[in-house]
Tab-separated table of C-alpha atoms and ligand atoms in Angstrom:
chain	number	residue	atom	x	y	z
A	217	MET	CA	10.964	-28.073	-7.312
A	218	GLN	CA	9.954	-25.200	-4.704
A	219	LYS	CA	5.620	-24.726	-5.702
A	220	PHE	CA	5.186	-21.614	-3.895
A	221	SER	CA	5.956	-17.854	-3.702
A	222	TYR	CA	6.087	-15.986	-0.052
A	223	HIS	CA	6.959	-12.705	-1.881
A	224	THR	CA	3.905	-11.745	-4.611
A	225	HIS	CA	2.164	-7.720	-4.827
A	226	THR	CA	-1.518	-7.786	-6.074
A	227	ASP	CA	-2.840	-4.343	-7.203
A	228	PHE	CA	-3.300	-3.284	-3.394
A	229	SER	CA	0.621	-2.414	-3.655
A	230	ASP	CA	2.391	-2.128	-6.851
A	231	GLY	CA	1.104	-5.756	-8.471
A	232	SER	CA	-0.864	-5.674	-11.791
A	233	ASN	CA	-3.238	-8.036	-10.949
A	234	THR	CA	-6.116	-8.769	-8.491
A	235	LEU	CA	-5.336	-11.021	-5.263
A	236	GLU	CA	-8.516	-13.090	-6.917
A	237	GLN	CA	-5.921	-13.481	-10.583
A	238	MET	CA	-2.786	-14.665	-8.233
A	239	LEU	CA	-4.631	-16.911	-6.043
A	240	GLN	CA	-6.559	-18.316	-9.423
A	241	GLN	CA	-3.136	-18.320	-11.099
A	242	ALA	CA	-1.640	-20.619	-8.429
A	243	VAL	CA	-4.007	-23.184	-8.241
A	244	ALA	CA	-3.618	-23.035	-12.136
A	245	LEU	CA	0.592	-23.741	-11.132
A	246	GLY	CA	-0.600	-26.447	-8.486
A	247	TRP	CA	0.858	-24.792	-5.671
A	248	GLN	CA	-0.700	-25.693	-2.522
A	249	GLU	CA	0.479	-22.730	-0.546
A	250	ILE	CA	1.279	-19.116	-1.243
A	251	GLY	CA	2.384	-15.616	0.495
A	252	VAL	CA	1.057	-12.026	-0.424
A	253	SER	CA	3.407	-9.069	0.644
A	254	ASP	CA	2.406	-6.712	-0.971
A	255	HIS	CA	4.454	-3.398	0.048
A	256	LEU	CA	4.128	-1.552	3.298
A	257	ILE	CA	6.332	1.459	2.842
A	258	ILE	CA	5.708	4.256	5.897
A	259	HIS	CA	8.124	7.139	6.108
A	260	LYS	CA	7.242	10.343	6.880
A	261	ASN	CA	8.664	12.171	4.262
A	262	ILE	CA	7.972	9.650	1.412
A	263	THR	CA	5.284	12.555	-0.439
A	264	GLN	CA	9.046	13.331	-1.788
A	265	SER	CA	9.796	10.609	-3.533
A	266	ILE	CA	10.212	10.773	-6.879
A	267	SER	CA	7.510	7.722	-7.801
A	268	TYR	CA	4.989	9.291	-5.490
A	269	GLN	CA	2.593	10.814	-7.420
A	270	ASN	CA	3.080	7.827	-10.040
A	271	MET	CA	2.314	5.697	-7.594
A	272	VAL	CA	-0.961	7.788	-5.804
A	273	ALA	CA	-2.186	8.011	-9.095
A	274	ARG	CA	-3.290	4.129	-9.618
A	275	ALA	CA	-6.705	3.394	-8.067
A	276	HIS	CA	-5.898	0.608	-6.080
A	277	SER	CA	-2.444	1.757	-4.715
A	278	ASN	CA	-1.465	1.997	-0.840
A	279	MET	CA	1.882	1.812	-1.882
A	280	TYR	CA	3.232	4.611	-0.003
A	281	HIS	CA	2.174	6.052	3.599
A	282	SER	CA	3.424	9.155	5.370
A	283	ASP	CA	1.556	8.592	8.558
A	284	PHE	CA	1.614	4.818	10.683
A	285	LYS	CA	-1.673	6.098	12.828
A	286	LYS	CA	-3.537	7.090	9.544
A	287	ALA	CA	-2.507	3.702	7.710
A	288	LEU	CA	-3.698	1.776	9.936
A	289	PRO	CA	-7.310	1.410	9.499
A	290	LEU	CA	-6.593	0.712	5.686
A	291	PHE	CA	-4.009	-2.099	6.491
A	292	ASN	CA	-6.400	-3.873	8.334
A	293	LYS	CA	-9.552	-3.343	6.476
A	294	ARG	CA	-7.477	-4.714	3.414
A	295	ALA	CA	-6.766	-7.511	5.608
A	296	GLU	CA	-10.509	-8.119	6.077
A	297	ILE	CA	-11.017	-8.973	2.891
A	298	PHE	CA	-8.235	-10.384	2.089
A	299	ARG	CA	-9.078	-13.167	4.428
A	300	LYS	CA	-12.448	-13.346	2.967
A	301	THR	CA	-11.255	-13.975	-0.573
A	302	ALA	CA	-8.536	-16.430	0.468
A	303	LYS	CA	-11.369	-18.648	1.859
A	304	ASN	CA	-12.998	-19.005	-1.827
A	305	TYR	CA	-9.761	-20.999	-2.931
A	306	PRO	CA	-8.560	-24.177	-2.656
A	307	LEU	CA	-4.511	-23.668	-1.338
A	308	LYS	CA	-3.431	-21.756	2.413
A	309	VAL	CA	-2.941	-18.387	1.539
A	310	TYR	CA	-1.073	-16.264	3.949
A	311	LEU	CA	-1.140	-12.855	4.428
A	312	GLY	CA	2.425	-10.921	4.558
A	313	TYR	CA	3.670	-7.082	3.760
A	314	GLU	CA	7.345	-6.502	2.121
A	315	VAL	CA	8.498	-3.438	5.067
A	316	ASP	CA	11.406	-0.555	3.458
A	317	TYR	CA	12.841	-0.923	7.249
A	318	PHE	CA	13.994	3.076	7.988
A	319	THR	CA	16.064	4.437	10.495
A	320	TYR	CA	15.219	7.310	11.226
A	321	ASP	CA	14.260	8.815	14.997
A	322	GLY	CA	11.388	7.135	16.193
A	323	TRP	CA	10.565	4.654	13.210
A	324	GLN	CA	11.374	1.460	14.487
A	325	GLU	CA	9.265	2.385	18.044
A	326	GLU	CA	6.392	3.649	15.256
A	327	PHE	CA	6.619	0.502	12.740
A	328	LYS	CA	6.610	-2.069	16.227
A	329	ASP	CA	3.383	-0.225	17.822
A	330	PHE	CA	1.361	-0.051	13.901
A	331	ILE	CA	2.307	-4.256	13.487
A	332	ASN	CA	1.118	-4.611	17.326
A	333	HIS	CA	-1.955	-4.051	16.275
A	334	LEU	CA	-2.005	-4.940	12.426
A	335	ASP	CA	-3.302	-8.727	10.971
A	336	TYR	CA	-0.955	-9.974	9.442
A	337	ASP	CA	0.829	-13.709	9.103
A	338	TYR	CA	4.288	-12.487	8.885
A	339	LEU	CA	6.315	-10.498	7.137
A	340	ILE	CA	10.008	-10.191	4.934
A	341	THR	CA	11.939	-6.948	4.789
A	342	GLY	CA	13.195	-5.231	1.300
A	343	ASN	CA	14.346	-1.805	1.342
A	344	HIS	CA	14.311	-0.022	-2.145
A	345	PHE	CA	15.502	3.752	-0.715
A	346	PHE	CA	18.471	5.414	-0.189
A	347	THR	CA	17.896	7.924	3.077
A	348	ASN	CA	20.283	9.980	5.458
A	349	PRO	CA	20.473	9.726	8.874
A	350	GLU	CA	17.708	12.295	9.863
A	351	GLY	CA	15.340	10.473	6.889
A	352	THR	CA	14.658	13.775	5.681
A	353	GLU	CA	15.828	12.299	1.998
A	354	ILE	CA	14.310	9.864	0.167
A	355	ILE	CA	15.590	8.728	-2.876
A	356	ASP	CA	14.205	6.144	-5.332
A	357	ILE	CA	16.945	3.056	-6.405
A	358	SER	CA	15.035	1.994	-8.926
A	359	GLN	CA	14.759	5.938	-10.195
A	360	PHE	CA	18.316	6.736	-8.783
A	361	LYS	CA	20.482	6.742	-12.791
A	362	LYS	CA	17.404	7.496	-14.878
A	363	ASN	CA	16.691	10.454	-13.292
A	364	PRO	CA	19.671	12.997	-12.545
A	365	GLU	CA	17.217	15.583	-11.809
A	366	GLN	CA	16.734	13.618	-8.402
A	367	ARG	CA	18.917	16.076	-6.613
A	368	THR	CA	21.074	13.967	-3.816
A	369	LYS	CA	23.314	15.482	-1.045
A	370	ASP	CA	25.738	12.700	-0.249
A	371	SER	CA	28.025	10.445	-2.590
A	372	LEU	CA	26.781	7.486	-4.258
A	373	GLU	CA	29.539	5.418	-1.636
A	374	ASN	CA	27.689	6.875	1.209
A	375	TYR	CA	23.431	5.963	0.363
A	376	LEU	CA	25.096	2.600	-0.680
A	377	ARG	CA	26.955	2.405	2.853
A	378	ARG	CA	24.061	3.161	4.561
A	379	HIS	CA	21.562	1.732	2.729
A	380	TYR	CA	23.153	-1.684	3.504
A	381	GLN	CA	23.611	-0.961	6.992
A	382	SER	CA	19.918	-0.381	7.253
A	383	ILE	CA	19.226	-4.131	5.753
A	384	ALA	CA	21.190	-5.459	8.579
A	385	SER	CA	19.263	-3.125	10.949
A	386	ALA	CA	16.304	-4.676	9.875
A	387	VAL	CA	17.590	-8.343	9.545
A	388	GLU	CA	18.609	-7.529	13.680
A	389	SER	CA	15.699	-6.438	14.339
A	390	GLY	CA	14.514	-9.869	14.505
A	391	LEU	CA	10.792	-8.663	13.235
A	392	PHE	CA	11.234	-10.264	9.884
A	393	VAL	CA	10.948	-13.629	8.036
A	394	PHE	CA	13.261	-13.691	5.373
A	395	LEU	CA	15.243	-11.054	3.976
A	396	ALA	CA	14.087	-9.984	0.374
A	397	HIS	CA	16.609	-8.853	-2.621
A	398	LEU	CA	20.147	-8.524	-0.672
A	399	ASP	CA	21.203	-6.342	-3.607
A	400	TYR	CA	18.738	-5.269	-5.482
A	401	ALA	CA	20.964	-1.259	-5.176
A	402	ARG	CA	22.973	-4.025	-7.921
A	403	LYS	CA	20.485	-2.556	-9.890
A	404	ILE	CA	22.149	1.200	-10.134
A	405	PRO	CA	24.873	0.741	-12.837
A	406	ASP	CA	27.625	2.355	-10.847
A	407	HIS	CA	27.436	-0.358	-8.092
A	408	GLN	CA	30.110	-2.113	-9.709
A	409	ASN	CA	32.186	1.158	-8.381
A	410	PHE	CA	31.004	0.416	-5.001
A	411	PRO	CA	30.439	-3.314	-4.142
A	412	MET	CA	30.092	-2.440	-0.822
A	413	LEU	CA	31.530	-6.282	-0.487
A	414	ASP	CA	32.467	-6.167	3.527
A	415	GLU	CA	28.711	-4.368	4.080
A	416	ARG	CA	27.210	-7.190	1.991
A	417	LEU	CA	28.753	-9.924	4.271
A	418	LYS	CA	27.582	-8.065	7.517
A	419	ILE	CA	23.918	-8.498	6.603
A	420	VAL	CA	25.253	-12.539	5.597
A	421	ASP	CA	26.897	-12.572	9.023
A	422	SER	CA	23.745	-11.266	10.422
A	423	LEU	CA	21.612	-13.487	9.471
A	424	HIS	CA	23.749	-15.938	10.331
A	425	ARG	CA	23.488	-14.970	13.711
A	426	CYS	CA	20.026	-14.344	14.000
A	427	ASN	CA	19.015	-16.897	12.278
A	428	ILE	CA	16.921	-15.626	9.946
A	429	ALA	CA	16.500	-16.592	6.128
A	430	CYS	CA	17.455	-14.978	3.050
A	431	GLU	CA	15.969	-15.213	-0.913
A	432	ILE	CA	17.133	-16.100	-4.110
A	433	SER	CA	15.033	-13.949	-6.052
A	434	THR	CA	14.219	-14.505	-9.969
A	435	LYS	CA	13.308	-10.561	-10.333
A	436	GLY	CA	17.063	-10.367	-10.486
A	437	LEU	CA	16.779	-11.963	-14.014
A	438	ARG	CA	14.326	-10.447	-15.367
A	439	LYS	CA	15.904	-6.868	-14.417
A	440	ILE	CA	19.797	-7.257	-14.409
A	441	GLY	CA	20.070	-10.745	-15.620
A	442	ASP	CA	21.390	-12.263	-12.945
A	443	PHE	CA	19.643	-13.166	-9.562
A	444	PHE	CA	19.330	-11.354	-5.931
A	445	PRO	CA	21.562	-11.984	-4.259
A	446	GLU	CA	24.871	-12.516	-6.829
A	447	ASN	CA	26.342	-15.986	-6.439
A	448	ASN	CA	29.380	-15.172	-4.481
A	449	ILE	CA	27.185	-13.875	-1.418
A	450	LEU	CA	24.973	-17.016	-2.207
A	451	GLN	CA	27.831	-18.946	-1.631
A	452	GLU	CA	28.415	-17.230	1.721
A	453	LEU	CA	24.743	-17.771	2.465
A	454	VAL	CA	24.866	-21.559	2.431
A	455	LYS	CA	28.469	-21.412	4.207
A	456	GLN	CA	27.276	-19.661	6.750
A	457	LYS	CA	23.946	-22.248	7.156
A	458	VAL	CA	21.100	-18.981	6.851
A	459	PRO	CA	18.467	-21.024	5.335
A	460	LEU	CA	16.973	-20.486	1.582
A	461	VAL	CA	13.669	-19.327	-0.224
A	462	ILE	CA	12.896	-18.915	-4.112
A	463	SER	CA	10.916	-15.595	-4.649
A	464	ASP	CA	9.617	-14.607	-7.735
A	465	ASP	CA	8.699	-10.936	-6.876
A	466	ALA	CA	5.851	-11.521	-8.771
A	467	HIS	CA	4.044	-8.407	-9.849
A	468	LYS	CA	1.676	-10.367	-12.457
A	469	THR	CA	0.125	-13.622	-12.525
A	470	SER	CA	2.818	-14.370	-15.499
A	471	GLU	CA	6.230	-14.046	-13.031
A	472	LEU	CA	4.211	-16.221	-10.502
A	473	GLY	CA	7.079	-19.658	-10.513
A	474	TYR	CA	9.417	-17.306	-12.939
A	475	ALA	CA	12.455	-19.363	-13.736
A	476	PHE	CA	12.128	-21.498	-10.241
A	477	ASP	CA	13.995	-24.334	-12.201
A	478	GLU	CA	16.683	-22.158	-12.823
A	479	ALA	CA	16.863	-21.020	-9.372
A	480	GLU	CA	17.083	-24.644	-7.542
A	481	LYS	CA	19.859	-25.211	-10.133
A	482	ALA	CA	21.994	-22.701	-8.492
A	483	LEU	CA	21.005	-23.561	-4.914
A	484	LYS	CA	22.025	-27.223	-6.006
A	485	GLU	CA	25.256	-25.310	-7.277
A	486	ALA	CA	25.979	-23.822	-3.805
A	487	GLY	CA	25.067	-26.671	-1.688
A	488	CYS	CA	21.801	-25.028	-0.187
A	489	ALA	CA	20.419	-28.089	2.549
A	490	ILE	CA	18.844	-25.461	4.344
A	491	ARG	CA	15.194	-23.885	2.611
A	492	TYR	CA	12.941	-21.838	4.540
A	493	HIS	CA	9.472	-22.703	4.870
A	494	LEU	CA	6.787	-20.993	6.686
A	495	LYS	CA	4.706	-22.817	9.288
B	494	ZN	ZN1	10.790	-5.335	-3.212
B	495	ZN	ZN1	8.624	-7.345	-3.903
């Protein structure tokens, strides 16, 4: 069974536990490695996100930033503390980030410049927002149904299509080692009316062509009773020989390694022979 996770969060972003507590638990589970991938979400209009106030109220949260230049020293300071802390634990600890990839004018250039100056070991991509091409709208997918007062200017179908298209762009940028929760948007109840199978299969095709890995996330089991991605996409990923990795997307110590036995079973049933591993 896979005995590591590269998709985990601490209280640096929206996790409940400290880095120390997460590493302690990883050691207790007998893991020899772990990757910590706190959120890296930088968007010029992030203050408009419905979750913004809640997130910035957390004492340790570096969840949301609107300015790359202001964020850089905070992330590098964090890296310094991270690497010192990691040395105290008997396992290999990778410093990663889960990046929301945006496509409005100028974002990609700023992001590339930012990571050129950032201390990190790996990046994964996971998109959590609906946006418009100009980046003037930023809508939390997780809050989409709960908050009807969150005004939207476009149809769900258009938001979903753009969402899947930006995920494909993120994959094609070649900046990320694997894609997180490919069809996280399935948590929206109306998703079934707009399954966007063609757009999701295009993402699989991008992963295949760019030789980028994909996760099977047990967070889906906790949130919607099914893995991200769903089984038909998983089968397509296997068919296209996309390397796969199991993730727990742990936001607290008790979620580390969550239902990895079930994920192993699903991978076996899908005939997965190529697994992803950080070098
Ligand atoms: Zn995520
Ligand atoms: Zn995550």
